mmCIF file of N, CA and C in Angstrom:
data_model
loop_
_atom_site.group_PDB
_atom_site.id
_atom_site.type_symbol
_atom_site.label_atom_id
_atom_site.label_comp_id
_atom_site.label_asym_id
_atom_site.label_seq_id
_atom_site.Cartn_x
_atom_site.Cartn_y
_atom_site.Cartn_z
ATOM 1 N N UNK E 1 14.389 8.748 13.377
ATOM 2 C CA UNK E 1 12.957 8.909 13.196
ATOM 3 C C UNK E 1 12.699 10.029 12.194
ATOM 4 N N UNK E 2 11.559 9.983 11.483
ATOM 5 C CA UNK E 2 11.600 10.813 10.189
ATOM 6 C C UNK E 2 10.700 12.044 11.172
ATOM 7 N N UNK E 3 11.209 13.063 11.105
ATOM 8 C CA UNK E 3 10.428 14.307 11.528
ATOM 9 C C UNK E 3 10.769 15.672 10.145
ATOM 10 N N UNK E 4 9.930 16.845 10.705
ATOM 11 C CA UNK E 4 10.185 17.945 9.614
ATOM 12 C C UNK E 4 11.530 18.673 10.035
ATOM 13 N N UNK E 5 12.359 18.165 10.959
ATOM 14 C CA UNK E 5 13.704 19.118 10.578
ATOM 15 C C UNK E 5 14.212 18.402 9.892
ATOM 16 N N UNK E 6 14.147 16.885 10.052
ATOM 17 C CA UNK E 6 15.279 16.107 8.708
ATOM 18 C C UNK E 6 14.651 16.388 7.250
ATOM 19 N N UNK E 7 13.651 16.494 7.488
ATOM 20 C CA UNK E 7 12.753 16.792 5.660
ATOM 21 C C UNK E 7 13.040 18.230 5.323
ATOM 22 N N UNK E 8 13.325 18.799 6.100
ATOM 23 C CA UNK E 8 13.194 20.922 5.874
ATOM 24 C C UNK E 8 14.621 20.834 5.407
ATOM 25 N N UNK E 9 15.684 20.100 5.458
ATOM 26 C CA UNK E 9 16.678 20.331 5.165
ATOM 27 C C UNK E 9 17.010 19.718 3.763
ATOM 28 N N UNK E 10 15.553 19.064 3.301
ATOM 29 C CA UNK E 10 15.893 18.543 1.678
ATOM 30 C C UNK E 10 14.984 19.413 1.270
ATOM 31 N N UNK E 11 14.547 20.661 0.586
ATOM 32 C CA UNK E 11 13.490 21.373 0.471
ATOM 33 C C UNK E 11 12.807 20.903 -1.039
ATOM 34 N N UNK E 12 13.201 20.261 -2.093
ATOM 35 C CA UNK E 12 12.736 19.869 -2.983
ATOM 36 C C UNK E 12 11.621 18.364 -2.207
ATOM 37 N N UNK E 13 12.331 17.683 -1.608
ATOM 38 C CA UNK E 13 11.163 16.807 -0.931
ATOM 39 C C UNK E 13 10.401 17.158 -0.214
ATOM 40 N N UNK E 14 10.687 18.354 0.438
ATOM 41 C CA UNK E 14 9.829 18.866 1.498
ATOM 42 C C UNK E 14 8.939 19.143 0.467
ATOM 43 N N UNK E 15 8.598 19.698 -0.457
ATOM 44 C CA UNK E 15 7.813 20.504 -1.453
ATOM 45 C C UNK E 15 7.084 19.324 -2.336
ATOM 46 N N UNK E 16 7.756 18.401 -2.315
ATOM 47 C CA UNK E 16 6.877 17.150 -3.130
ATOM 48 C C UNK E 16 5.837 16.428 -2.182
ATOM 49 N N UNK E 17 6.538 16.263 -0.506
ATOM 50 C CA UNK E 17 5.319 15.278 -0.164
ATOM 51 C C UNK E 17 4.992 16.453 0.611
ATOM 52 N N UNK E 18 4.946 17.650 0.910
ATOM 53 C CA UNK E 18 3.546 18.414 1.946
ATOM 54 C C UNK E 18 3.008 19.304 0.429
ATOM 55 N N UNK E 19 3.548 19.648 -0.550
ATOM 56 C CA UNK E 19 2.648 21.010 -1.306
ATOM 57 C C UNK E 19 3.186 21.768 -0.720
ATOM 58 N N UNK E 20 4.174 21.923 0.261
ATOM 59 C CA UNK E 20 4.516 23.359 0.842
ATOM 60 C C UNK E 20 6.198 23.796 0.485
ATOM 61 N N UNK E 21 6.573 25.171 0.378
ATOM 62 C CA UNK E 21 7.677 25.301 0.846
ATOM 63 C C UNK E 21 8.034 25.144 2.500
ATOM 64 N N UNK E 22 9.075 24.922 2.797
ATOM 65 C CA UNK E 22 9.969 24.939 4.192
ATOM 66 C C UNK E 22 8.925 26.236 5.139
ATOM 67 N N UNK E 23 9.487 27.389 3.932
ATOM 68 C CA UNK E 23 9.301 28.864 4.484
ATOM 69 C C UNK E 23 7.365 29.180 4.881
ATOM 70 N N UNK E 24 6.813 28.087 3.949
ATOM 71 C CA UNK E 24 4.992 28.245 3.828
ATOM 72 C C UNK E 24 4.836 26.884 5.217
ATOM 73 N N UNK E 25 5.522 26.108 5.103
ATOM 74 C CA UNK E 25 4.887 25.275 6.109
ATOM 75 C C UNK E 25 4.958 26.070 7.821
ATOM 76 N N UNK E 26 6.467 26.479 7.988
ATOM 77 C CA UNK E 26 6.634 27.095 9.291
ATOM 78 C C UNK E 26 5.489 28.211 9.161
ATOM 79 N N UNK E 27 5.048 28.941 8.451
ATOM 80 C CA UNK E 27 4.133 30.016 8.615
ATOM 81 C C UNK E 27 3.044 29.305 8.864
ATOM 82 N N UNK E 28 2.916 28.431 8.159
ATOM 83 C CA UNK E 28 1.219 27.875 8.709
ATOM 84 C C UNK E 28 1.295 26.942 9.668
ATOM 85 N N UNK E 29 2.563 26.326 9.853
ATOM 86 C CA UNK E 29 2.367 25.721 11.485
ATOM 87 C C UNK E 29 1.832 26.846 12.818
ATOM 88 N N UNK E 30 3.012 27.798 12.524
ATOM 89 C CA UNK E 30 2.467 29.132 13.599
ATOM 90 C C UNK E 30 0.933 29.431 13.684
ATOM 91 N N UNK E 31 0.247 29.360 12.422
ATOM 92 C CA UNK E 31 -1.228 29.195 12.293
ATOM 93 C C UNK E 31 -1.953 28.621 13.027
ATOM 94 N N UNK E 32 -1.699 27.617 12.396
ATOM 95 C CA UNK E 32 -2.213 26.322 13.000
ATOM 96 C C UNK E 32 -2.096 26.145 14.665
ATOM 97 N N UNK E 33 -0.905 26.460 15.035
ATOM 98 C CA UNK E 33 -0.864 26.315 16.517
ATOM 99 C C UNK E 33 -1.715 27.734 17.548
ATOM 100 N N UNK E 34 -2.105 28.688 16.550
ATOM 101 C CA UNK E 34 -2.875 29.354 17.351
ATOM 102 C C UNK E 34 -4.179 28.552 17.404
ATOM 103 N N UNK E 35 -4.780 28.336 16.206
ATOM 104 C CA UNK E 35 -5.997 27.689 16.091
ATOM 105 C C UNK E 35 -6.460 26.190 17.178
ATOM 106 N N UNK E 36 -4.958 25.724 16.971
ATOM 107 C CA UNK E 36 -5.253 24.490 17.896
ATOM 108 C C UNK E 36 -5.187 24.429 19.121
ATOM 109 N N UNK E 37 -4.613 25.852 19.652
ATOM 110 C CA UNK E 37 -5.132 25.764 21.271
ATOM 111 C C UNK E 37 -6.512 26.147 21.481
ATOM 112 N N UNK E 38 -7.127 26.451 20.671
ATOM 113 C CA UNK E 38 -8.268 27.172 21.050
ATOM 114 C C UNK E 38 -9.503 25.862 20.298
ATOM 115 N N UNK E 39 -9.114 24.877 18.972
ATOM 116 C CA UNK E 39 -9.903 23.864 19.282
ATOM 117 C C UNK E 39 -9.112 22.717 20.119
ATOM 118 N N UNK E 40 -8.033 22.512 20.442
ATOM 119 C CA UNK E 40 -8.117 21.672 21.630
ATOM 120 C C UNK E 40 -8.759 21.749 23.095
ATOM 121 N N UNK E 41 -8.695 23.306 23.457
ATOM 122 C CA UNK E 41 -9.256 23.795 24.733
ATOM 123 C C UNK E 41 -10.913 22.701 24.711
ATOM 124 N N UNK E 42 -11.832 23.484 23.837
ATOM 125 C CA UNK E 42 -12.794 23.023 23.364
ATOM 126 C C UNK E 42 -13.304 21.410 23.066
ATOM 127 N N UNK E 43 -12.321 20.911 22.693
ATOM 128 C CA UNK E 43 -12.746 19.280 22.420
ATOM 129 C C UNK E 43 -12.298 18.589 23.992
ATOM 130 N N UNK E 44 -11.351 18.849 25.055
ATOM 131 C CA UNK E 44 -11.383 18.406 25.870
ATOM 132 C C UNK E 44 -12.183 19.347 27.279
ATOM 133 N N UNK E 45 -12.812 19.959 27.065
ATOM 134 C CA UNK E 45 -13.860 20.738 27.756
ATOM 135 C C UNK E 45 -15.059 20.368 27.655
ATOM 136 N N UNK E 46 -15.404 19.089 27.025
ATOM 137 C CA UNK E 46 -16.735 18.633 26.993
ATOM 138 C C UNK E 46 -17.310 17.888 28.836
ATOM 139 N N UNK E 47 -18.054 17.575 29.143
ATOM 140 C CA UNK E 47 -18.700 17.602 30.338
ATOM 141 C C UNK E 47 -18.459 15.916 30.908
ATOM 142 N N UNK E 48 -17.727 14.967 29.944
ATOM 143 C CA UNK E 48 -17.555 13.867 30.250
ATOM 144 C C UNK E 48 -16.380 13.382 30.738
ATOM 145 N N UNK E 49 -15.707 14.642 30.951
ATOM 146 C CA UNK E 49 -13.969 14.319 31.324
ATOM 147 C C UNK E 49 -14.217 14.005 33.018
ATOM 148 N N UNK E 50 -13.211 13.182 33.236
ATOM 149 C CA UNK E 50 -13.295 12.456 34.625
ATOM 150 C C UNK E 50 -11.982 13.009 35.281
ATOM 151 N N UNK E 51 -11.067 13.320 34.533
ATOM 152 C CA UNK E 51 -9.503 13.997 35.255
ATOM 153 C C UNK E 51 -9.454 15.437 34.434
ATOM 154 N N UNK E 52 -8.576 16.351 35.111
ATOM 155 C CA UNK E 52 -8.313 17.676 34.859
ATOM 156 C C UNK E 52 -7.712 17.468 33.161
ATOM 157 N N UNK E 53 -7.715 18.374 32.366
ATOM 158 C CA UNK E 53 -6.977 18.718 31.418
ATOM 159 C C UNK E 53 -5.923 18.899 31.533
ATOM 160 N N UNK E 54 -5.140 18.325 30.723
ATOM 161 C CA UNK E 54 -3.627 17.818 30.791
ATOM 162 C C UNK E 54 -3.372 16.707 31.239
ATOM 163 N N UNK E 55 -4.078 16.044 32.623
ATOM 164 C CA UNK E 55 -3.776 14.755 32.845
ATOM 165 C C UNK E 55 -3.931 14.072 31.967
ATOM 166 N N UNK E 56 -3.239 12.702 32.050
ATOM 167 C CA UNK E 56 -3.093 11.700 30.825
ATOM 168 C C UNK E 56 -1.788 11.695 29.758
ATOM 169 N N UNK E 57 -1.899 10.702 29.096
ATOM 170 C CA UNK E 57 -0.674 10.628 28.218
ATOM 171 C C UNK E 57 -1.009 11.669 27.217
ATOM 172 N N UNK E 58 0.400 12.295 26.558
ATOM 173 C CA UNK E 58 0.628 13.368 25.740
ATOM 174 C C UNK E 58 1.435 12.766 25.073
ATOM 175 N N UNK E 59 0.593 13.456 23.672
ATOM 176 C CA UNK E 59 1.598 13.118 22.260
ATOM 177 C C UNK E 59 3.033 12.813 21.933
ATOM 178 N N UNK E 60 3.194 11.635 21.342
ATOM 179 C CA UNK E 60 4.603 11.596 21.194
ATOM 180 C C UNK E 60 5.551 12.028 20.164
ATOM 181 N N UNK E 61 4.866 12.910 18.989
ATOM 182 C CA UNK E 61 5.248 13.688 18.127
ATOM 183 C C UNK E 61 4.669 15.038 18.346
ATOM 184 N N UNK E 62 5.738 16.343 18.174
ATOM 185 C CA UNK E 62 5.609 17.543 18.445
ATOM 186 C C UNK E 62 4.467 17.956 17.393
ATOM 187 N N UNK E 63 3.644 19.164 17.722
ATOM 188 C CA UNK E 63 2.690 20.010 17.114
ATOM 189 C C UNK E 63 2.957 19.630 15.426
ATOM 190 N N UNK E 64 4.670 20.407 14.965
ATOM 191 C CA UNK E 64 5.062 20.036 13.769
ATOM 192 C C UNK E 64 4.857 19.063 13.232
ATOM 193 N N UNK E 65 5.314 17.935 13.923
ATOM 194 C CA UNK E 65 5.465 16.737 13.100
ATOM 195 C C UNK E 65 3.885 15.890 12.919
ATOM 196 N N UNK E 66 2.931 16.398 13.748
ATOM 197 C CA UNK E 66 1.560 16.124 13.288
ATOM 198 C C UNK E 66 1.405 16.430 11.797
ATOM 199 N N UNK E 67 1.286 18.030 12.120
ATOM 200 C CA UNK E 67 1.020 19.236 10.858
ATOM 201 C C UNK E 67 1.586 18.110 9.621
ATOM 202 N N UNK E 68 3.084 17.981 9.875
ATOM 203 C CA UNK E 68 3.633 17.484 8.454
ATOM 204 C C UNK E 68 3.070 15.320 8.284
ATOM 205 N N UNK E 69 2.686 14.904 9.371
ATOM 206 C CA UNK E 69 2.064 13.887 8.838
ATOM 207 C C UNK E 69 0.331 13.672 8.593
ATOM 208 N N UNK E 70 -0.360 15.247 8.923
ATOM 209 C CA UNK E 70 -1.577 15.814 8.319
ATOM 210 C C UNK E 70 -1.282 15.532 7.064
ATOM 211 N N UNK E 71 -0.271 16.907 6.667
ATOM 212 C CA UNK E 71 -0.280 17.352 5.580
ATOM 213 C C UNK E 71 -0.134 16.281 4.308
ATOM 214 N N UNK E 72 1.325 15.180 4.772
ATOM 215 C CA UNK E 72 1.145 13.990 4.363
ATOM 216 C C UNK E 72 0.000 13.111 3.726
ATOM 217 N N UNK E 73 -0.482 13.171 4.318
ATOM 218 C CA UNK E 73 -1.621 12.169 4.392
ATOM 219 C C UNK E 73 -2.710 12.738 3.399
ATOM 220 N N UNK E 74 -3.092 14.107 3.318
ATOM 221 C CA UNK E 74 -3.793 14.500 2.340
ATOM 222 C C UNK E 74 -3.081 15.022 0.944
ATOM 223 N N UNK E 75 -2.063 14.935 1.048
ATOM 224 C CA UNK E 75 -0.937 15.224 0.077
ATOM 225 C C UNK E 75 -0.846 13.979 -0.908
ATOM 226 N N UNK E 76 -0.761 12.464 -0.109
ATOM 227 C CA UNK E 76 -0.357 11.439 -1.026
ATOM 228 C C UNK E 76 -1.105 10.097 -0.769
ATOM 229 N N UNK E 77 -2.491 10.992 0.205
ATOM 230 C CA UNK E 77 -3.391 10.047 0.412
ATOM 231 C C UNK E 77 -3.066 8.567 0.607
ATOM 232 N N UNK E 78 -2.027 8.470 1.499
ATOM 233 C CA UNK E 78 -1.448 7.217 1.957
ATOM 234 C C UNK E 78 -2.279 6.417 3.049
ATOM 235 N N UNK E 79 -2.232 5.515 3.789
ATOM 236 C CA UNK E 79 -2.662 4.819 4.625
ATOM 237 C C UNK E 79 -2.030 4.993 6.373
ATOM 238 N N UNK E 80 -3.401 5.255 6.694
ATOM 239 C CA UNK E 80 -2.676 5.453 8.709
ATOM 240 C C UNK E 80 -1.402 4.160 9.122
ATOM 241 N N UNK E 81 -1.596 3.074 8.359
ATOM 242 C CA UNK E 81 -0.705 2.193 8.641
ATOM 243 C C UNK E 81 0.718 2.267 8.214
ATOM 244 N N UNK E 82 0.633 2.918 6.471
ATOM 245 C CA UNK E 82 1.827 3.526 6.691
ATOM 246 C C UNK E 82 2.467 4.985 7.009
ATOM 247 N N UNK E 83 1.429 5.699 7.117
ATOM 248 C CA UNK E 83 2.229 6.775 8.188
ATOM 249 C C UNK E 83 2.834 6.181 9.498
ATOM 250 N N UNK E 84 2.155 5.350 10.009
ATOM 251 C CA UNK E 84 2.810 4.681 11.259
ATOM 252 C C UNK E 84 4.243 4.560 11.198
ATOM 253 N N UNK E 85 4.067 3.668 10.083
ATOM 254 C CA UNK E 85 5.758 2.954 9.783
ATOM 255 C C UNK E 85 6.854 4.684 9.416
ATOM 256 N N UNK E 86 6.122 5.656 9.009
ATOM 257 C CA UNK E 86 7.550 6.515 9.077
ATOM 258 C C UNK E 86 7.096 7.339 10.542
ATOM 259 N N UNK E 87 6.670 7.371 10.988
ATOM 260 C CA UNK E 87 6.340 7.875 11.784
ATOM 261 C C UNK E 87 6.751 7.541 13.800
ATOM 262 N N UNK E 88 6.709 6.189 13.204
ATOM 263 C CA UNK E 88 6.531 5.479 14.508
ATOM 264 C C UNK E 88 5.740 5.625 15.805
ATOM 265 N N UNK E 89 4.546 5.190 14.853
ATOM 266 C CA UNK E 89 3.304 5.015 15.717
ATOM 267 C C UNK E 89 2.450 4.054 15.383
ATOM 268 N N UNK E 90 1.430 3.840 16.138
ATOM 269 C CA UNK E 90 0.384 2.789 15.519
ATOM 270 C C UNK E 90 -0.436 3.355 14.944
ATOM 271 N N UNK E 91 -1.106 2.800 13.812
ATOM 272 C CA UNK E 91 -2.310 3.577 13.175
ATOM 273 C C UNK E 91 -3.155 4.481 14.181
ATOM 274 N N UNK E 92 -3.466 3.416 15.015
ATOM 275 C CA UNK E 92 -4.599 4.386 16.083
ATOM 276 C C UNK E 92 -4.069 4.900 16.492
ATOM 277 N N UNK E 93 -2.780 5.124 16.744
ATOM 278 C CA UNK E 93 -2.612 6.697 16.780
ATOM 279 C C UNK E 93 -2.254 7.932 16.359
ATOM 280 N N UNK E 94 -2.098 7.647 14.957
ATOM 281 C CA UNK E 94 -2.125 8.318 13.513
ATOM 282 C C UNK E 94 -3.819 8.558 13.044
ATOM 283 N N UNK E 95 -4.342 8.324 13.194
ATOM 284 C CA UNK E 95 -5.749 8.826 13.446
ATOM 285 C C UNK E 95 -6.293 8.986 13.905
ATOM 286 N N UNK E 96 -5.927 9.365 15.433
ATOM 287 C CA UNK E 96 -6.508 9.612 16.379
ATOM 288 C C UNK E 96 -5.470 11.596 16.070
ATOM 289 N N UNK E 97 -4.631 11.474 15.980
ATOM 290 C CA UNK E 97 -3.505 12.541 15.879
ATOM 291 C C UNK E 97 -4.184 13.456 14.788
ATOM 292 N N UNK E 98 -4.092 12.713 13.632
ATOM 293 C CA UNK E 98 -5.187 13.709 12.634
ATOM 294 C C UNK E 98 -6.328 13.426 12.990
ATOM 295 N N UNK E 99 -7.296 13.137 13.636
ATOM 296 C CA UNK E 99 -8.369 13.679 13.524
ATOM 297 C C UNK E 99 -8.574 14.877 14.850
ATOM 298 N N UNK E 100 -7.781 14.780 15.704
ATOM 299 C CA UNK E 100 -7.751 15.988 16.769
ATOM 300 C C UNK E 100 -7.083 17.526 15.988
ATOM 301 N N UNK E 101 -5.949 17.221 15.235
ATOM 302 C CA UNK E 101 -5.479 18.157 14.441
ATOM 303 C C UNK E 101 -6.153 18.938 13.383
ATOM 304 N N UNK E 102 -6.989 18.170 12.971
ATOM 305 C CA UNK E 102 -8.121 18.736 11.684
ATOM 306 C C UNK E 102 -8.522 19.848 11.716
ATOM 307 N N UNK E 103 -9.747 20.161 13.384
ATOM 308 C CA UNK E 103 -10.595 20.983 13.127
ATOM 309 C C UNK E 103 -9.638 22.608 12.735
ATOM 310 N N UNK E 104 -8.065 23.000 13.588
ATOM 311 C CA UNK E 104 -7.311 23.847 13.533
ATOM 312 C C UNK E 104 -6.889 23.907 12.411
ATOM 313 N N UNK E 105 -6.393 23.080 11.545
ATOM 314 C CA UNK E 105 -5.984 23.131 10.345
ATOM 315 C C UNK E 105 -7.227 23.768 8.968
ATOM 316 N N UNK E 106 -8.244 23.092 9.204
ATOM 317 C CA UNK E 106 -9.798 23.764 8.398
ATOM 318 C C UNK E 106 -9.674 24.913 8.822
ATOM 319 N N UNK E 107 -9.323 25.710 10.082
ATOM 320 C CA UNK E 107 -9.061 26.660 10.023
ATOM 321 C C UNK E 107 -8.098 28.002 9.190
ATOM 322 N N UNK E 108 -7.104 27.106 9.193
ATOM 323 C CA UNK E 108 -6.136 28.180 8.725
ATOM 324 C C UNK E 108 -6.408 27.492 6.743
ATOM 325 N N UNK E 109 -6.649 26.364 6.528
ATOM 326 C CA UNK E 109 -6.168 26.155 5.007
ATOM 327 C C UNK E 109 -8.007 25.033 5.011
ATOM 328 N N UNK E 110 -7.956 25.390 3.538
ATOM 329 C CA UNK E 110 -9.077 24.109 3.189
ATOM 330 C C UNK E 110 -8.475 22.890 3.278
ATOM 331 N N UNK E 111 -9.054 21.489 3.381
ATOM 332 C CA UNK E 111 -8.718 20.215 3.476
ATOM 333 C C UNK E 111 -9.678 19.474 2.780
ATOM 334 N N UNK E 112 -9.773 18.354 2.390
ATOM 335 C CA UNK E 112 -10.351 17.652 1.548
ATOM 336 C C UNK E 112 -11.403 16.902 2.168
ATOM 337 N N UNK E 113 -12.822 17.085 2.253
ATOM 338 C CA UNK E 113 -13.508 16.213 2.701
ATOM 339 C C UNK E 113 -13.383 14.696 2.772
ATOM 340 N N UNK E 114 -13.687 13.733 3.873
ATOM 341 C CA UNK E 114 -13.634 12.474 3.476
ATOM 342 C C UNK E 114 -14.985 11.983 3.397
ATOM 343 N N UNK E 115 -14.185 11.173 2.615
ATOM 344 C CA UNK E 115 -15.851 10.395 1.457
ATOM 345 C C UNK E 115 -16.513 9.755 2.822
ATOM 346 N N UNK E 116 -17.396 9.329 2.520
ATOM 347 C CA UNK E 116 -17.967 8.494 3.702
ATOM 348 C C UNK E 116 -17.987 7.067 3.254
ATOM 349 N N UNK E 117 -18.083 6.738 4.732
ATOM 350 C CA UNK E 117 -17.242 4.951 4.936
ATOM 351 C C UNK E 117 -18.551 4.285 4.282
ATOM 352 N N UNK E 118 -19.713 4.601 4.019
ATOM 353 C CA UNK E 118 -20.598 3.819 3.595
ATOM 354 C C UNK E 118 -21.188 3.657 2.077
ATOM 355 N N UNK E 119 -20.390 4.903 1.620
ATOM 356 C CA UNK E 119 -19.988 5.066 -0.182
ATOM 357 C C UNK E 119 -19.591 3.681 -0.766
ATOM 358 N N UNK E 120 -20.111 3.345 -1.860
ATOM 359 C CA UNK E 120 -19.991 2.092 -2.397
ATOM 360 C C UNK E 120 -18.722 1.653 -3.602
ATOM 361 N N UNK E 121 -18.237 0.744 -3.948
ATOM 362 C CA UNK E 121 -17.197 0.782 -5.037
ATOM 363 C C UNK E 121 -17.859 0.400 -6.165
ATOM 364 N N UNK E 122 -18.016 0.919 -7.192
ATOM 365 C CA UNK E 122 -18.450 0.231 -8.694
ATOM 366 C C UNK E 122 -17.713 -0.917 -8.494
ATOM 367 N N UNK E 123 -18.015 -2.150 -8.961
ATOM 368 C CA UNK E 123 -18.085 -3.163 -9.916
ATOM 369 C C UNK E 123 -18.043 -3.159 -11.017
ATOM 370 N N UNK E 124 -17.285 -4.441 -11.452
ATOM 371 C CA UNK E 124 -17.792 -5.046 -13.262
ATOM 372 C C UNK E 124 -19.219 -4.830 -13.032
ATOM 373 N N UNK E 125 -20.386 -5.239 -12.224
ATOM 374 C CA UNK E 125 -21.405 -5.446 -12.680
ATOM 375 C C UNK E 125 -22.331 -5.056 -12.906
ATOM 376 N N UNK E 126 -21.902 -3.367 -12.153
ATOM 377 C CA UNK E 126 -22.665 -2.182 -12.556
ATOM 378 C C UNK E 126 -22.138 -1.038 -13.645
ATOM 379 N N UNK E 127 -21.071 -1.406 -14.415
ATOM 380 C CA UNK E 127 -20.686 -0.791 -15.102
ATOM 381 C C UNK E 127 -20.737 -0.948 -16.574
ATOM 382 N N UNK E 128 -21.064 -0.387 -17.586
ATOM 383 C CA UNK E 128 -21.254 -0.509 -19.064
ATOM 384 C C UNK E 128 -20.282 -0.296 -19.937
ATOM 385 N N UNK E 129 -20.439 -0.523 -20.863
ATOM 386 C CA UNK E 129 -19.052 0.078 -22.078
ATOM 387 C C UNK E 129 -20.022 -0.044 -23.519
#
C-alpha cells in the first residue's frame, strides 16, 4: 500500500508530488496534528451526535497518510477516484478524509480555495477570436 514512509524514503518524489521536503512535511504534520485535535474535537461536538465520541468506525489511514494524500491532491489536483486507487479507498472516503482534514491544515499552511460546483465551463459558443 502506498503510504509516506515508502515515499520519505525516495525524497526527490517525495518533493515532486507533496511541494515538501521529507524534513518540512514531518514538521508540518506535527502541526497539523495539533490543530486537528482541536478542529476534530469541534466538528464532532455538534448537538446532533447520537453515540459518544469515538464510537464508530475510525480511519483506515494514519493522521500522515491523510496529510500526504491532502497534500496530494492539491499538489497535482488529481481526482478522489484516483487517490482511491493509490490509496486504497473509495472516493467517498477520500473526500470525506480531506474534507475533515482541511479545516487543521488552513490552519497551519494556506490551501487553495475550491471553485464552486456551480461555476460554468466556456464553450465554443461563448468564446471569440
Amino acid at each position: 500500500m502506498f503510504n509516506h514512509t515508502k515515499l520519505a524514503k525516495k525524497p526527490k518524489q517525495f518533493l515532486s508530488i507533496t511541494g515538501l521536503t521529507v524534513t518540512q512535511f514531518d514538521f508540518l504534520s506535527k502541526e497539523i496534528q495539533k490543530n486537528y485535535k482541536t478542529t476534530e474535537q469541534k466538528r464532532l461536538s455538534n448537538g446532533k451526535r447520537l453515540r459518544e465520541i469515538g464510537a464508530g468506525r475510525h480511519f483506515d489511514l494514519s493522521l500522515k497518510d491523510r496529510i500526504l494524500m491532502l497534500l496530494m491532491y492539491y499538489r497535482m489536483y488529481t481526482t478522489y477516484d484516483m487517490l482511491g486507487m493509490i490509496f486504497y479507498l473509495d472516493k467517498s472516503n477520500v473526500m470525506r478524509d480531506i474534507k475533515y482534514l482541511e479545516p487543521a491544515v488552513k490552519l497551519s499552511i494556506p490551501i487553495p480555495a475550491k471553485k464552486d460546483r456551480k461555476s460554468t465551463r466556456l464553450n465554443s459558443s461563448h468564446t471569440s477570436i
